[in-house]
């Protein structure tokens, strides 16, 4: 119920012109926020007025619900068009550290830019760690090959269900 209230507050701020949402692409509608379970991602233009609106909205949410946003777990990502001094000012105003990426969610990277080969190194590392954990001396070549095919294929296949590999 509290998250619905926060969503309505954000929508009201957008309607009143106090919160300026962003476009993901030119043809897409503007987006101001996304909820997933207990996670929240906010989108706004990078300026002081937006920072003040975001802080006021989060503070009123805190007062109304008794729940508080954990700013130490939060990250602020900026577009390539944002100037470094503006990023620092906004980051300090919001008390949220600036980051070049969102990190991982459910072990999958969340991309803020076009993914590169190095972004998927975790797949190779995962495969190597799995192989290193096997006691290969206990298996003959046929069993080892069967084990490798059965378990190693599932790792990249799982990732490729959600992310297009470069």
PDB file of C-alpha atoms in Angstrom:
ATOM      1  CA  UNK A   1       0.000   0.000   0.000  1.00  0.00           C
ATOM      2  CA  UNK A   2       2.860   2.379   0.825  1.00  0.00           C
ATOM      3  CA  UNK A   3       4.547   1.848  -2.529  1.00  0.00           C
ATOM      4  CA  UNK A   4       1.277   2.670  -4.307  1.00  0.00           C
ATOM      5  CA  UNK A   5       1.181   5.945  -2.414  1.00  0.00           C
ATOM      6  CA  UNK A   6       4.763   6.719  -3.420  1.00  0.00           C
ATOM      7  CA  UNK A   7       3.915   5.935  -7.043  1.00  0.00           C
ATOM      8  CA  UNK A   8       0.899   8.275  -6.911  1.00  0.00           C
ATOM      9  CA  UNK A   9       3.035  11.015  -5.350  1.00  0.00           C
ATOM     10  CA  UNK A  10       5.592  10.690  -8.146  1.00  0.00           C
ATOM     11  CA  UNK A  11       2.827  10.726 -10.787  1.00  0.00           C
ATOM     12  CA  UNK A  12       1.295  13.838  -9.200  1.00  0.00           C
ATOM     13  CA  UNK A  13       4.677  15.575  -9.266  1.00  0.00           C
ATOM     14  CA  UNK A  14       4.999  14.702 -12.960  1.00  0.00           C
ATOM     15  CA  UNK A  15       1.504  16.069 -13.702  1.00  0.00           C
ATOM     16  CA  UNK A  16       2.274  19.285 -11.828  1.00  0.00           C
ATOM     17  CA  UNK A  17       5.497  19.718 -13.828  1.00  0.00           C
ATOM     18  CA  UNK A  18       7.750  19.465 -10.772  1.00  0.00           C
ATOM     19  CA  UNK A  19       9.278  16.099 -11.792  1.00  0.00           C
ATOM     20  CA  UNK A  20      10.663  15.861 -15.319  1.00  0.00           C
ATOM     21  CA  UNK A  21      10.737  12.195 -16.449  1.00  0.00           C
ATOM     22  CA  UNK A  22      13.037  10.995 -19.206  1.00  0.00           C
ATOM     23  CA  UNK A  23      12.583   9.257 -22.550  1.00  0.00           C
ATOM     24  CA  UNK A  24      14.364   5.948 -23.036  1.00  0.00           C
ATOM     25  CA  UNK A  25      14.253   6.652 -26.768  1.00  0.00           C
ATOM     26  CA  UNK A  26      12.632   9.358 -28.874  1.00  0.00           C
ATOM     27  CA  UNK A  27       9.546   7.330 -29.760  1.00  0.00           C
ATOM     28  CA  UNK A  28       8.952   5.896 -26.271  1.00  0.00           C
ATOM     29  CA  UNK A  29       6.781   7.481 -23.599  1.00  0.00           C
ATOM     30  CA  UNK A  30       8.445   9.300 -20.725  1.00  0.00           C
ATOM     31  CA  UNK A  31       9.316   7.260 -17.656  1.00  0.00           C
ATOM     32  CA  UNK A  32       9.617   8.517 -14.080  1.00  0.00           C
ATOM     33  CA  UNK A  33       9.884   5.351 -11.982  1.00  0.00           C
ATOM     34  CA  UNK A  34       9.843   1.556 -11.976  1.00  0.00           C
ATOM     35  CA  UNK A  35       9.023  -0.720  -9.060  1.00  0.00           C
ATOM     36  CA  UNK A  36      10.122  -4.337  -8.867  1.00  0.00           C
ATOM     37  CA  UNK A  37       9.311  -6.127  -5.615  1.00  0.00           C
ATOM     38  CA  UNK A  38      10.824  -3.803  -2.980  1.00  0.00           C
ATOM     39  CA  UNK A  39      13.219  -2.092  -5.377  1.00  0.00           C
ATOM     40  CA  UNK A  40      12.632   1.318  -6.896  1.00  0.00           C
ATOM     41  CA  UNK A  41      14.350   2.970  -9.849  1.00  0.00           C
ATOM     42  CA  UNK A  42      13.751   6.687 -10.368  1.00  0.00           C
ATOM     43  CA  UNK A  43      14.259   8.596 -13.627  1.00  0.00           C
ATOM     44  CA  UNK A  44      14.457  12.375 -13.893  1.00  0.00           C
ATOM     45  CA  UNK A  45      16.344  15.101 -15.675  1.00  0.00           C
ATOM     46  CA  UNK A  46      19.641  15.944 -14.014  1.00  0.00           C
ATOM     47  CA  UNK A  47      19.091  19.346 -12.448  1.00  0.00           C
ATOM     48  CA  UNK A  48      18.753  20.917  -9.010  1.00  0.00           C
ATOM     49  CA  UNK A  49      14.965  21.300  -9.226  1.00  0.00           C
ATOM     50  CA  UNK A  50      14.558  17.578  -9.912  1.00  0.00           C
ATOM     51  CA  UNK A  51      16.818  16.761  -6.956  1.00  0.00           C
ATOM     52  CA  UNK A  52      14.719  18.895  -4.645  1.00  0.00           C
ATOM     53  CA  UNK A  53      11.497  17.278  -5.892  1.00  0.00           C
ATOM     54  CA  UNK A  54      12.939  13.784  -5.475  1.00  0.00           C
ATOM     55  CA  UNK A  55      14.133  14.527  -1.934  1.00  0.00           C
ATOM     56  CA  UNK A  56      10.786  16.098  -0.954  1.00  0.00           C
ATOM     57  CA  UNK A  57       8.885  13.116  -2.381  1.00  0.00           C
ATOM     58  CA  UNK A  58      11.086  10.579  -0.585  1.00  0.00           C
ATOM     59  CA  UNK A  59      10.911  12.545   2.687  1.00  0.00           C
ATOM     60  CA  UNK A  60       7.103  12.735   2.560  1.00  0.00           C
ATOM     61  CA  UNK A  61       7.051   8.980   1.827  1.00  0.00           C
ATOM     62  CA  UNK A  62       9.237   8.413   4.876  1.00  0.00           C
ATOM     63  CA  UNK A  63       6.968  10.504   7.118  1.00  0.00           C
ATOM     64  CA  UNK A  64       3.755   8.914   5.832  1.00  0.00           C
ATOM     65  CA  UNK A  65       4.894   5.282   5.880  1.00  0.00           C
ATOM     66  CA  UNK A  66       7.647   5.105   8.472  1.00  0.00           C
ATOM     67  CA  UNK A  67       9.805   3.410   5.824  1.00  0.00           C
ATOM     68  CA  UNK A  68      13.065   4.957   4.745  1.00  0.00           C
ATOM     69  CA  UNK A  69      15.004   4.663   1.503  1.00  0.00           C
ATOM     70  CA  UNK A  70      18.463   3.222   2.162  1.00  0.00           C
ATOM     71  CA  UNK A  71      20.649   5.814   0.461  1.00  0.00           C
ATOM     72  CA  UNK A  72      23.843   3.857   1.160  1.00  0.00           C
ATOM     73  CA  UNK A  73      22.544   1.079  -1.128  1.00  0.00           C
ATOM     74  CA  UNK A  74      21.388   3.568  -3.745  1.00  0.00           C
ATOM     75  CA  UNK A  75      23.216   4.614  -6.911  1.00  0.00           C
ATOM     76  CA  UNK A  76      22.882   7.534  -9.280  1.00  0.00           C
ATOM     77  CA  UNK A  77      23.653   6.930 -12.946  1.00  0.00           C
ATOM     78  CA  UNK A  78      23.885   9.772 -15.416  1.00  0.00           C
ATOM     79  CA  UNK A  79      23.639  10.056 -19.173  1.00  0.00           C
ATOM     80  CA  UNK A  80      26.758  10.776 -21.215  1.00  0.00           C
ATOM     81  CA  UNK A  81      25.428  14.316 -21.775  1.00  0.00           C
ATOM     82  CA  UNK A  82      25.668  15.212 -18.091  1.00  0.00           C
ATOM     83  CA  UNK A  83      28.666  17.336 -17.096  1.00  0.00           C
ATOM     84  CA  UNK A  84      30.970  16.003 -14.311  1.00  0.00           C
ATOM     85  CA  UNK A  85      30.423  19.027 -12.046  1.00  0.00           C
ATOM     86  CA  UNK A  86      26.653  18.616 -12.427  1.00  0.00           C
ATOM     87  CA  UNK A  87      26.921  14.892 -11.550  1.00  0.00           C
ATOM     88  CA  UNK A  88      28.868  15.714  -8.398  1.00  0.00           C
ATOM     89  CA  UNK A  89      26.423  18.434  -7.351  1.00  0.00           C
ATOM     90  CA  UNK A  90      23.403  16.162  -7.838  1.00  0.00           C
ATOM     91  CA  UNK A  91      25.084  13.222  -6.149  1.00  0.00           C
ATOM     92  CA  UNK A  92      25.936  15.373  -3.122  1.00  0.00           C
ATOM     93  CA  UNK A  93      22.451  16.918  -2.983  1.00  0.00           C
ATOM     94  CA  UNK A  94      20.779  13.504  -3.009  1.00  0.00           C
ATOM     95  CA  UNK A  95      23.432  11.926  -0.724  1.00  0.00           C
ATOM     96  CA  UNK A  96      23.649   9.105  -3.260  1.00  0.00           C
ATOM     97  CA  UNK A  97      26.976   8.081  -4.743  1.00  0.00           C
ATOM     98  CA  UNK A  98      27.397   8.379  -8.492  1.00  0.00           C
ATOM     99  CA  UNK A  99      28.101   5.189 -10.408  1.00  0.00           C
ATOM    100  CA  UNK A 100      28.806   4.223 -13.999  1.00  0.00           C
ATOM    101  CA  UNK A 101      26.520   1.186 -13.749  1.00  0.00           C
ATOM    102  CA  UNK A 102      23.673  -0.198 -11.692  1.00  0.00           C
ATOM    103  CA  UNK A 103      25.530  -3.385 -10.792  1.00  0.00           C
ATOM    104  CA  UNK A 104      23.753  -6.720 -10.766  1.00  0.00           C
ATOM    105  CA  UNK A 105      20.226  -7.760  -9.968  1.00  0.00           C
ATOM    106  CA  UNK A 106      19.546 -11.452  -9.366  1.00  0.00           C
ATOM    107  CA  UNK A 107      23.125 -12.102 -10.611  1.00  0.00           C
ATOM    108  CA  UNK A 108      22.487 -10.379 -13.959  1.00  0.00           C
ATOM    109  CA  UNK A 109      24.176  -7.133 -14.916  1.00  0.00           C
ATOM    110  CA  UNK A 110      21.899  -4.159 -15.404  1.00  0.00           C
ATOM    111  CA  UNK A 111      23.273  -2.146 -18.288  1.00  0.00           C
ATOM    112  CA  UNK A 112      23.389   1.609 -18.408  1.00  0.00           C
ATOM    113  CA  UNK A 113      25.246   1.539 -21.714  1.00  0.00           C
ATOM    114  CA  UNK A 114      25.705  -0.846 -24.627  1.00  0.00           C
ATOM    115  CA  UNK A 115      27.173  -4.093 -23.230  1.00  0.00           C
ATOM    116  CA  UNK A 116      30.665  -5.154 -24.251  1.00  0.00           C
ATOM    117  CA  UNK A 117      32.459  -8.509 -24.225  1.00  0.00           C
ATOM    118  CA  UNK A 118      34.058  -7.733 -20.870  1.00  0.00           C
ATOM    119  CA  UNK A 119      30.602  -7.272 -19.285  1.00  0.00           C
ATOM    120  CA  UNK A 120      30.032 -10.997 -19.789  1.00  0.00           C
ATOM    121  CA  UNK A 121      33.301 -12.191 -18.275  1.00  0.00           C
ATOM    122  CA  UNK A 122      31.238 -13.457 -15.339  1.00  0.00           C
ATOM    123  CA  UNK A 123      29.998 -16.305 -17.576  1.00  0.00           C
ATOM    124  CA  UNK A 124      33.548 -17.453 -18.349  1.00  0.00           C
ATOM    125  CA  UNK A 125      34.551 -17.076 -14.698  1.00  0.00           C
ATOM    126  CA  UNK A 126      31.540 -19.119 -13.635  1.00  0.00           C
ATOM    127  CA  UNK A 127      32.438 -21.890 -16.103  1.00  0.00           C
ATOM    128  CA  UNK A 128      36.058 -21.953 -14.904  1.00  0.00           C
ATOM    129  CA  UNK A 129      35.048 -22.131 -11.240  1.00  0.00           C
ATOM    130  CA  UNK A 130      32.646 -24.976 -11.927  1.00  0.00           C
ATOM    131  CA  UNK A 131      35.319 -26.983 -13.751  1.00  0.00           C
ATOM    132  CA  UNK A 132      37.893 -26.285 -11.025  1.00  0.00           C
ATOM    133  CA  UNK A 133      35.536 -27.685  -8.418  1.00  0.00           C
ATOM    134  CA  UNK A 134      35.233 -31.066 -10.069  1.00  0.00           C
ATOM    135  CA  UNK A 135      37.457 -33.908  -9.031  1.00  0.00           C
ATOM    136  CA  UNK A 136      38.509 -34.829 -12.554  1.00  0.00           C
ATOM    137  CA  UNK A 137      40.818 -37.577 -11.375  1.00  0.00           C
ATOM    138  CA  UNK A 138      37.769 -39.556 -10.215  1.00  0.00           C
ATOM    139  CA  UNK A 139      36.101 -39.495 -13.648  1.00  0.00           C
ATOM    140  CA  UNK A 140      37.043 -41.169 -16.884  1.00  0.00           C
ATOM    141  CA  UNK A 141      36.938 -39.074 -20.083  1.00  0.00           C
ATOM    142  CA  UNK A 142      33.437 -40.233 -21.105  1.00  0.00           C
ATOM    143  CA  UNK A 143      31.893 -39.327 -17.742  1.00  0.00           C
ATOM    144  CA  UNK A 144      33.791 -36.054 -17.569  1.00  0.00           C
ATOM    145  CA  UNK A 145      32.569 -35.083 -21.059  1.00  0.00           C
ATOM    146  CA  UNK A 146      28.972 -35.981 -20.184  1.00  0.00           C
ATOM    147  CA  UNK A 147      29.174 -33.950 -16.966  1.00  0.00           C
ATOM    148  CA  UNK A 148      30.706 -30.986 -18.783  1.00  0.00           C
ATOM    149  CA  UNK A 149      28.072 -30.959 -21.544  1.00  0.00           C
ATOM    150  CA  UNK A 150      25.183 -31.327 -19.113  1.00  0.00           C
ATOM    151  CA  UNK A 151      26.184 -28.641 -16.643  1.00  0.00           C
ATOM    152  CA  UNK A 152      28.290 -26.160 -18.613  1.00  0.00           C
ATOM    153  CA  UNK A 153      25.722 -25.627 -21.372  1.00  0.00           C
ATOM    154  CA  UNK A 154      23.127 -24.444 -18.883  1.00  0.00           C
ATOM    155  CA  UNK A 155      25.147 -21.438 -17.661  1.00  0.00           C
ATOM    156  CA  UNK A 156      25.355 -19.436 -20.915  1.00  0.00           C
ATOM    157  CA  UNK A 157      21.916 -20.685 -22.017  1.00  0.00           C
ATOM    158  CA  UNK A 158      20.355 -19.228 -18.888  1.00  0.00           C
ATOM    159  CA  UNK A 159      22.005 -15.841 -19.494  1.00  0.00           C
ATOM    160  CA  UNK A 160      21.028 -15.836 -23.177  1.00  0.00           C
ATOM    161  CA  UNK A 161      17.338 -16.167 -22.252  1.00  0.00           C
ATOM    162  CA  UNK A 162      17.457 -12.633 -20.850  1.00  0.00           C
ATOM    163  CA  UNK A 163      20.376 -10.854 -22.495  1.00  0.00           C
ATOM    164  CA  UNK A 164      21.586 -10.779 -26.082  1.00  0.00           C
ATOM    165  CA  UNK A 165      25.289 -11.596 -26.001  1.00  0.00           C
ATOM    166  CA  UNK A 166      27.597  -9.446 -28.150  1.00  0.00           C
TER     167      UNK A 166
END
